[in-house]
Coordinates of C-alpha atoms and ligand atoms in Angstrom, one line a residue:
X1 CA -57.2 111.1 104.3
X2 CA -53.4 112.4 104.2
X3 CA -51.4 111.5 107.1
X4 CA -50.5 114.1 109.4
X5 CA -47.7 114.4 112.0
X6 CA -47.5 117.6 113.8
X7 CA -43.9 118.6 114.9
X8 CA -44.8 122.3 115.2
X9 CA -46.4 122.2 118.6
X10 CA -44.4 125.2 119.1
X11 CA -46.2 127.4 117.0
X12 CA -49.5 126.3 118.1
X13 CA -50.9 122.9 119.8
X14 CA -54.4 121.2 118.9
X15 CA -57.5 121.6 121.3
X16 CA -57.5 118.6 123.5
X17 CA -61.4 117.4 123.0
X18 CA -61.5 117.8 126.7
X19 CA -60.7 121.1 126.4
X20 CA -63.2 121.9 123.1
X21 CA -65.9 120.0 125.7
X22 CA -65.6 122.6 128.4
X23 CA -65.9 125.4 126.7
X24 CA -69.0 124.4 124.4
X25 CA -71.6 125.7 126.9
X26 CA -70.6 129.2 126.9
X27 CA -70.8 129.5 123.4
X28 CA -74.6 129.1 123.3
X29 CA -76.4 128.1 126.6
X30 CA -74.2 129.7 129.4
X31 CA -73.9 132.9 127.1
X32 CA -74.2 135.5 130.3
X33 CA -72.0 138.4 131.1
X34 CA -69.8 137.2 134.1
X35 CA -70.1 141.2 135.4
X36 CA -73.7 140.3 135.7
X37 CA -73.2 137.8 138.8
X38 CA -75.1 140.6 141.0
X39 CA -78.2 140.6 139.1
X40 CA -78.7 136.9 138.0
X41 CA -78.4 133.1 138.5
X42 CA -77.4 133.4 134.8
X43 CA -74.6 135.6 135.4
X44 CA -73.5 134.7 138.7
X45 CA -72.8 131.0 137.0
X46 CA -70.6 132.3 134.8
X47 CA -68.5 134.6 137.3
X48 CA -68.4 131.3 139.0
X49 CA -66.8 129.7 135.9
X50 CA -64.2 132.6 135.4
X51 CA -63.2 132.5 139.2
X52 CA -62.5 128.6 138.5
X53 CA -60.7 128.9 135.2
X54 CA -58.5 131.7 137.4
X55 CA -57.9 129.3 140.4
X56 CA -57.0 126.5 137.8
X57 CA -54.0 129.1 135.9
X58 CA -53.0 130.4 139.3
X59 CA -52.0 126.4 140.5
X60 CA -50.4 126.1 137.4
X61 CA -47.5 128.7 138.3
X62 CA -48.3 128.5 142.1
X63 CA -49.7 131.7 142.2
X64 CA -52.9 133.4 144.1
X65 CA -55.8 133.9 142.1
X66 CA -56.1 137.7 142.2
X67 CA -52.8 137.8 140.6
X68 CA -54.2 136.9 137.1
X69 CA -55.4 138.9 135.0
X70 CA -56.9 137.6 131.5
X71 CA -55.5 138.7 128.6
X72 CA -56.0 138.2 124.9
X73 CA -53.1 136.3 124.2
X74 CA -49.2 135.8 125.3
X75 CA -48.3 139.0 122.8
X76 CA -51.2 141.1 125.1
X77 CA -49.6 139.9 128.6
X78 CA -46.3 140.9 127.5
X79 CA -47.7 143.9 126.6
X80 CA -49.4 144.7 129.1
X81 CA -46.4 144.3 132.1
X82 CA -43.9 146.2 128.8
X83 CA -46.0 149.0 128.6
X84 CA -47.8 148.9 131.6
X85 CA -44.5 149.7 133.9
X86 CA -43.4 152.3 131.4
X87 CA -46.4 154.6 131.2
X88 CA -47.1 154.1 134.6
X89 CA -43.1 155.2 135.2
X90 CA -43.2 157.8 132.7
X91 CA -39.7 157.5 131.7
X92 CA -36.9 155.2 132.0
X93 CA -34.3 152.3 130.8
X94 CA -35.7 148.6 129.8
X95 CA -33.1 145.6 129.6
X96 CA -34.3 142.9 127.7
X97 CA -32.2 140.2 125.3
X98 CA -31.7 140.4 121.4
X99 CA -33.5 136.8 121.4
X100 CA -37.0 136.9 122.9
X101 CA -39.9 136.8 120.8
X102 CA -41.4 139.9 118.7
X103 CA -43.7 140.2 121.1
X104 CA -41.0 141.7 123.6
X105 CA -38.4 142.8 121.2
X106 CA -41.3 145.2 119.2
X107 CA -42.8 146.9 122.1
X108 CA -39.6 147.5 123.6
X109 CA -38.7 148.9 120.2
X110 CA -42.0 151.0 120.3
X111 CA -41.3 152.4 123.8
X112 CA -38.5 154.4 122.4
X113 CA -41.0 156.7 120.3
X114 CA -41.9 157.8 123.7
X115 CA -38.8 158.7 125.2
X116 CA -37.9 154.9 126.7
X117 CA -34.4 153.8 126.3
X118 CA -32.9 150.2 126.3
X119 CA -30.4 147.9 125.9
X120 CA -30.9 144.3 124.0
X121 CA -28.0 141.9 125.4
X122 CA -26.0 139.1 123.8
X123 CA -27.0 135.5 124.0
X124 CA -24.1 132.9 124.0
X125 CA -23.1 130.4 121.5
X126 CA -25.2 128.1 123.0
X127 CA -28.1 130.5 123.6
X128 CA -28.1 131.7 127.0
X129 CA -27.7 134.6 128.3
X130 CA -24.9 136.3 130.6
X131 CA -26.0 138.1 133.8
X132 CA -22.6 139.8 133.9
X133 CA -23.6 141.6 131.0
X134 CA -27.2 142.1 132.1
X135 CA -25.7 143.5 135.9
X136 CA -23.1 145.6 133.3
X137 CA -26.5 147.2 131.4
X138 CA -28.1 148.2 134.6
X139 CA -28.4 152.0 134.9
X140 CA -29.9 154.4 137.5
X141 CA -32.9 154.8 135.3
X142 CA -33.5 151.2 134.4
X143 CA -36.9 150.4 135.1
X144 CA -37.6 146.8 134.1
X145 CA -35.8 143.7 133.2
X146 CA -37.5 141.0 130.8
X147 CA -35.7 137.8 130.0
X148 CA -38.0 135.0 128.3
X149 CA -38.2 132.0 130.6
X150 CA -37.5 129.5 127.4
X151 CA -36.7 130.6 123.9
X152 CA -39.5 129.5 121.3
X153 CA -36.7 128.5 118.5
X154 CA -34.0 127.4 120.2
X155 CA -36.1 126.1 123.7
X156 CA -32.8 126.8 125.7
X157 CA -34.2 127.6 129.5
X158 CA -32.8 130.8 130.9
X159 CA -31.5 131.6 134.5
X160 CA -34.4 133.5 135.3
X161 CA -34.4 132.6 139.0
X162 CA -30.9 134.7 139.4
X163 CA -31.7 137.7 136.8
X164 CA -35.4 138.5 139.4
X165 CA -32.6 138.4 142.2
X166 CA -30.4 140.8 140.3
X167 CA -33.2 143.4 139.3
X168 CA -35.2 143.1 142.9
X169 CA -31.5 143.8 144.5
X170 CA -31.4 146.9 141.7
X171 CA -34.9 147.9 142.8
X172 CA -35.9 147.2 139.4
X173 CA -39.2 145.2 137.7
X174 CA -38.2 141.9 136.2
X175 CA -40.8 140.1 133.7
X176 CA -40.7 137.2 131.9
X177 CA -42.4 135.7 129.3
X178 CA -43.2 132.2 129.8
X179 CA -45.2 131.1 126.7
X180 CA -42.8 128.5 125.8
X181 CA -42.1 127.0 129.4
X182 CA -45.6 127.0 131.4
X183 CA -47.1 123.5 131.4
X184 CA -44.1 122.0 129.6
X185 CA -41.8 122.2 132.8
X186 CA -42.0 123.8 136.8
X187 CA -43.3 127.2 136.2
X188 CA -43.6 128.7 140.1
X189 CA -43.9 132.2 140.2
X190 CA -42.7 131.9 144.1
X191 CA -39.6 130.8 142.8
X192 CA -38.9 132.7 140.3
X193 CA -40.3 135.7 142.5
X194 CA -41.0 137.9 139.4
X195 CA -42.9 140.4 139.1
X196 CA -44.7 139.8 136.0
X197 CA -45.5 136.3 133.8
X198 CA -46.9 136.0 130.4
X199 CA -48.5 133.0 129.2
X200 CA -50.3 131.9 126.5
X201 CA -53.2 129.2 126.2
X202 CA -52.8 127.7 122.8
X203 CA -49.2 126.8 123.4
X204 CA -50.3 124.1 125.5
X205 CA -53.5 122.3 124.1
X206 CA -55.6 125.2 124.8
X207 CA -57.8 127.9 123.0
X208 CA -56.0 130.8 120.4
X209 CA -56.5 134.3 121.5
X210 CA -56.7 134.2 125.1
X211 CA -53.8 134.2 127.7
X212 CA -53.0 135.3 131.0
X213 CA -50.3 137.9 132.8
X214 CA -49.4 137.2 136.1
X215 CA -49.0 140.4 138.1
X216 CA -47.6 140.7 141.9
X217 CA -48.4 144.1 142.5
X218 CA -51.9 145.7 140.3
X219 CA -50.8 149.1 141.5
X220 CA -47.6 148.7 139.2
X221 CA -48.8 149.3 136.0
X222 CA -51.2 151.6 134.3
X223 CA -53.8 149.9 132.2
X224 CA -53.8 149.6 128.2
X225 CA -57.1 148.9 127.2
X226 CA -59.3 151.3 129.8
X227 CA -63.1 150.8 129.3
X228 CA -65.3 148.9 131.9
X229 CA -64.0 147.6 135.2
X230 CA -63.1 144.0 134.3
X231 CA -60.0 143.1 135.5
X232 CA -59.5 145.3 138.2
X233 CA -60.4 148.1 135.9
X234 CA -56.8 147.0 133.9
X235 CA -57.7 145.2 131.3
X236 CA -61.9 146.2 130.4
X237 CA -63.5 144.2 127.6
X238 CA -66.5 141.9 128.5
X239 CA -64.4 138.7 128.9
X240 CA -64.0 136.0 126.7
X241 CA -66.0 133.4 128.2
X242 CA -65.1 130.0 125.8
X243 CA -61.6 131.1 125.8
X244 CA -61.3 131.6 129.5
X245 CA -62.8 128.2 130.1
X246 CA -60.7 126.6 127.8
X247 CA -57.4 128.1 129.0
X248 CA -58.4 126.8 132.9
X249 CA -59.3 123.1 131.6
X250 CA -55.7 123.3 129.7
X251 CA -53.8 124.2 132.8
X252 CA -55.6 121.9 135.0
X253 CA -55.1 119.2 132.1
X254 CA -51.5 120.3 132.1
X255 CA -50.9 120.1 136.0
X256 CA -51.8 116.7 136.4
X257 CA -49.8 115.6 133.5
X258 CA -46.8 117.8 134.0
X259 CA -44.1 115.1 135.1
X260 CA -45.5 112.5 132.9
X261 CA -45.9 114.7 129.5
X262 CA -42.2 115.7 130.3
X263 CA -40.7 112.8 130.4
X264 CA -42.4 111.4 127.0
X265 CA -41.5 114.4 125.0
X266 CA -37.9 114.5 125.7
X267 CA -38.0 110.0 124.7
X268 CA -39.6 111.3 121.2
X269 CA -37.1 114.1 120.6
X270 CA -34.1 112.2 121.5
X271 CA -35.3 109.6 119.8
X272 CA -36.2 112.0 116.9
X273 CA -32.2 113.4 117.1
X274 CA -30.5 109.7 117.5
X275 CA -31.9 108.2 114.8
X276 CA -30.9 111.5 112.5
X277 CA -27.7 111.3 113.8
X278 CA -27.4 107.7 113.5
X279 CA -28.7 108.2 109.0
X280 CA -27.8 111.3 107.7
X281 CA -24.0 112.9 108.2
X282 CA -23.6 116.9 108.3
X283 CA -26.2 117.8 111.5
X284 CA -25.6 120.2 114.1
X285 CA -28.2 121.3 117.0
X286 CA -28.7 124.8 117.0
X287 CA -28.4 125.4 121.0
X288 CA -27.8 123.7 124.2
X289 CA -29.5 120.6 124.8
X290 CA -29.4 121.0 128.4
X291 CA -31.5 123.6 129.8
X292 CA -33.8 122.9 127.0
X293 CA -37.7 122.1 126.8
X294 CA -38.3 118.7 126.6
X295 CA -40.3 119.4 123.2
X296 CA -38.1 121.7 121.4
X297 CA -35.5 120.3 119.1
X298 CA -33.8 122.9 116.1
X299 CA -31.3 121.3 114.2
X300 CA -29.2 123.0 111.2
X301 CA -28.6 120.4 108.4
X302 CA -25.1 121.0 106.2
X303 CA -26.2 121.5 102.3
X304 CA -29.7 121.4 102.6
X305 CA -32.3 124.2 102.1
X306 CA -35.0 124.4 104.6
X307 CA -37.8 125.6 102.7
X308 CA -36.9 122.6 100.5
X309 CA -36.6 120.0 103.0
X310 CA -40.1 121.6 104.9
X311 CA -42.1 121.5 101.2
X312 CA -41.0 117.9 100.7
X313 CA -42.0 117.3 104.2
X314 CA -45.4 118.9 104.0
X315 CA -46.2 116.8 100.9
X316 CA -46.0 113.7 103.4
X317 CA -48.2 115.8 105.7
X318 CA -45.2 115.7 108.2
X319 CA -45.7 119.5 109.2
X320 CA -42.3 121.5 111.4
X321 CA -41.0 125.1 110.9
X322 CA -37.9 126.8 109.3
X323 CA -38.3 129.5 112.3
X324 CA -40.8 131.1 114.6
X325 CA -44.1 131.6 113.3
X326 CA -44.7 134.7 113.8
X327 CA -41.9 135.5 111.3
X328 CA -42.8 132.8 109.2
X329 CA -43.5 135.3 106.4
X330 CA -40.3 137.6 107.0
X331 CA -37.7 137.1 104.1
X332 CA -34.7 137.7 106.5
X333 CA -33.2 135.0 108.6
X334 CA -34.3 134.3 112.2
X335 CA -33.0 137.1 114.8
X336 CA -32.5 134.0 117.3
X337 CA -30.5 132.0 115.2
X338 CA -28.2 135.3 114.2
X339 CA -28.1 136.3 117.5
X340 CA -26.9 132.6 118.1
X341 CA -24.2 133.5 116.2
X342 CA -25.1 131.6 112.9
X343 CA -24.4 133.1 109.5
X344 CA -27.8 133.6 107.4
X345 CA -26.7 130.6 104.9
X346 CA -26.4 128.4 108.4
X347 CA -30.0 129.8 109.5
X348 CA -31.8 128.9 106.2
X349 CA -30.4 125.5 107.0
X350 CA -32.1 124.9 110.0
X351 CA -35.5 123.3 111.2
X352 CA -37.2 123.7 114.3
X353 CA -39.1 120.3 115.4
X354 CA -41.2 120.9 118.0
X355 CA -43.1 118.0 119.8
X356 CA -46.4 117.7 121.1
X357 CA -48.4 115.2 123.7
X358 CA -50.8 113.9 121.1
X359 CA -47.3 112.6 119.2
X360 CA -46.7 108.6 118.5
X361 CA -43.7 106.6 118.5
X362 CA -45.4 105.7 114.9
X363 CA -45.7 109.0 113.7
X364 CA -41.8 109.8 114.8
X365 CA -40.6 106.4 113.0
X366 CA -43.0 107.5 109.8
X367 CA -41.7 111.1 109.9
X368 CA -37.8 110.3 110.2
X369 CA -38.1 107.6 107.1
X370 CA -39.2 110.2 105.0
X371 CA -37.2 112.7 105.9
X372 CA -34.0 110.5 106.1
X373 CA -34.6 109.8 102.3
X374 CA -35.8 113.6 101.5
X375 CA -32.1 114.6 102.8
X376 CA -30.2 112.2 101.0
X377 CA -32.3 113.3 97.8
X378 CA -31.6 117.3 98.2
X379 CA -28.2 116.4 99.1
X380 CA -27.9 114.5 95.9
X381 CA -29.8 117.2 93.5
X382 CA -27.6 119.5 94.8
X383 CA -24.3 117.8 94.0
Ligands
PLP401 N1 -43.9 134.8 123.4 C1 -43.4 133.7 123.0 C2 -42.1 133.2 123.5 C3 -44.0 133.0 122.0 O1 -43.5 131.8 121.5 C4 -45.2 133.5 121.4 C5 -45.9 132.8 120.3 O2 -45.3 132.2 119.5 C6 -45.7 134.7 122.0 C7 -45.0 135.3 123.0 C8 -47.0 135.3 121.5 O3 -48.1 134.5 122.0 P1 -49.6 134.7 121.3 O4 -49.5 133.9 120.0 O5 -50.5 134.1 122.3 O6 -49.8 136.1 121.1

């Protein structure tokens, strides 16, 4: 079988067999409704295997268990706190920056059809952004504040901690989405003291298509999907039993491992960076590289198209990404890396590698010798 070495972790992880193990069951033998825990043995298991998988996400960020509602994925939870202040508002200003992830930037956007207004701020050169200029945006109508905890491209970490303190001063909402960050570094909701966190399971060895929002306050926001009364009535929809499972196994997985898992992914990356630096001339790192996840590494590389470099790369089975994934089929060039300030010839250039726990020193030292030679080959066919 072709070799494979995943360095796109941050597009989507693999199940951990642990993981896939937990949530067999509920496929097939533990199949009840969880809302059925009144009427049944049947059913009353499986509310007792949703209240678990909630205590286990709730650790995770050191939050209470009734503050998290289930959701179908990290696009859903930011959503769902986006949306959910604003209709429950009725009118208002949102301040968010011009590099979170579509997931923000779009309903944002949306918003505006119904009468929202907002302002995107600047990132810096190296991808941060400025409070100043978030404290300069404020209005008397702002209504919420989302800043992304950690960037998905660039996996600069953002001062989150002071921006809640400026909105809560403002007597404004402050969300943040932290499907990046959670169970790749400290994610405490008690420090951060926001009001809303999204997160996402398959961005850290768990199931696609389920993810949570952490919500301080239930009365704050007006439901999106109405229906049944799962979810204290805010989110209905039977709930995803094999997904929910999944996600609670990840973040327990992930809280025990936390301090260990971090310190092997930032050896591979700057491992991965030294020994690139050390071959090839004409790299830059798009972004700080403090303040940055431990997994995240995007590097632009002088004369060298990335398409190129990531078709070679695939044909080796060594699999990364020329930008998010979610605008993997967009022609234009990535709105982080713009807003980074790089020109559109310097974002086609550039190559996120994004590392995961199931990475070996063998796979790194297989992956750099072929794309070592792939470089100096493009470099040469180019003249
Ligand atoms: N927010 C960020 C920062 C992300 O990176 C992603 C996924 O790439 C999402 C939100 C969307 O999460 P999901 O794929 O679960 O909808």
């Amino acid at each position: 079988m072709k070799k494979l070495v995943y360095l796109d972790n941050a597009a989507t992880t693999p199940l951990l067999t642990e993981v896939l193990d937990e949530m067999m069951p509920y496929f097939k033998d533990s199949f009840a409704n969880p809302m059925t825990y009144m009427q049944s043995s049947l059913g009353l298991d499986a509310f007792k295997a949703l209240e678990k998988a909630r205590n286990h996400a709730a650790s995770l960020i050191n939050a209470k268990p009734d503050n998290i509602l289930f959701t179908g994925s990290g696009t859903e939870s930011d959503n769902m706190a986006i949306k959910g202040v604003a209709f429950k508002k009725g009118k208002g200003h949102i301040i968010t920056s011009k590099f979170e992830h579509h997931a923000v930037l779009h309903t944002v956007q949306a918003l505006q059809r119904h009468g929202f207004s907002f302002t995107f701020v600047d990132i810096d050169k190296s991808g941060f952004v400025d409070i100043n200029q978030i404290e300069d945006a404020i209005r008397d109508d702002t209504i919420l504040i989302s800043i992304m905890h950690a960037n998905n491209e660039i996996g600069t970490i953002q001062p989150i901690e002071e921006i809640s303190r400026l909105a809560h001063k403002n007597g404004i909402f402050f969300h943040t989405d932290a499907v990046q960050s959670c169970a790749h570094i400290d994610v405490d909701v008690e420090k951060i003291e926001c009001d809303f966190l999204s997160i996402s399971a398959h961005k850290f060895n768990g199931p696609k298509g389920v993810g949570f929002l952490y919500i301080k306050d239930k009365d704050s926001v007006y439901p999106l999907i109405d229906g049944g009364a799962q979810e204290w009535g805010l989110r209905a929809a039977t709930h995803n039993m094999p997904g929910i499972v999944g996600l609670g196994k990840a973040c327990e997985i992930a809280q025990n491992n936390l301090g260990f898992q971090k310190e092997k992914l930032i050896n591979l990356r700057d491992y991965f960076l030294n020994t690139l630096l050390q071959n090839i001339d004409g790299i830059n790192v798009n972004g700080s590289m403090h303040n940055r996840l431990p997994q995240n590494l995007n590097i632009r590389l002088d004369g060298i198209n990335n398409d190129a470099l990531l078709l070679g790369m695939n044909r080796y089975g060594i699999i990364a990404a020329g930008g998010s994934a979610c605008a993997a089929t967009d022609t234009v060039p990535s709105h982080v890396l713009i807003a980074l300030g790089l020109t559109p010839e310097e974002a086609s250039s550039s190559v996120r590698f994004s590392f995961g726990i199931e990475n070996t020193q063998e796979e790194i030292e297989y992956a750099l010798d072929i794309i070592i030679s792939l470089v100096k080959k493009l470099r040469l066919l180019r003249g």
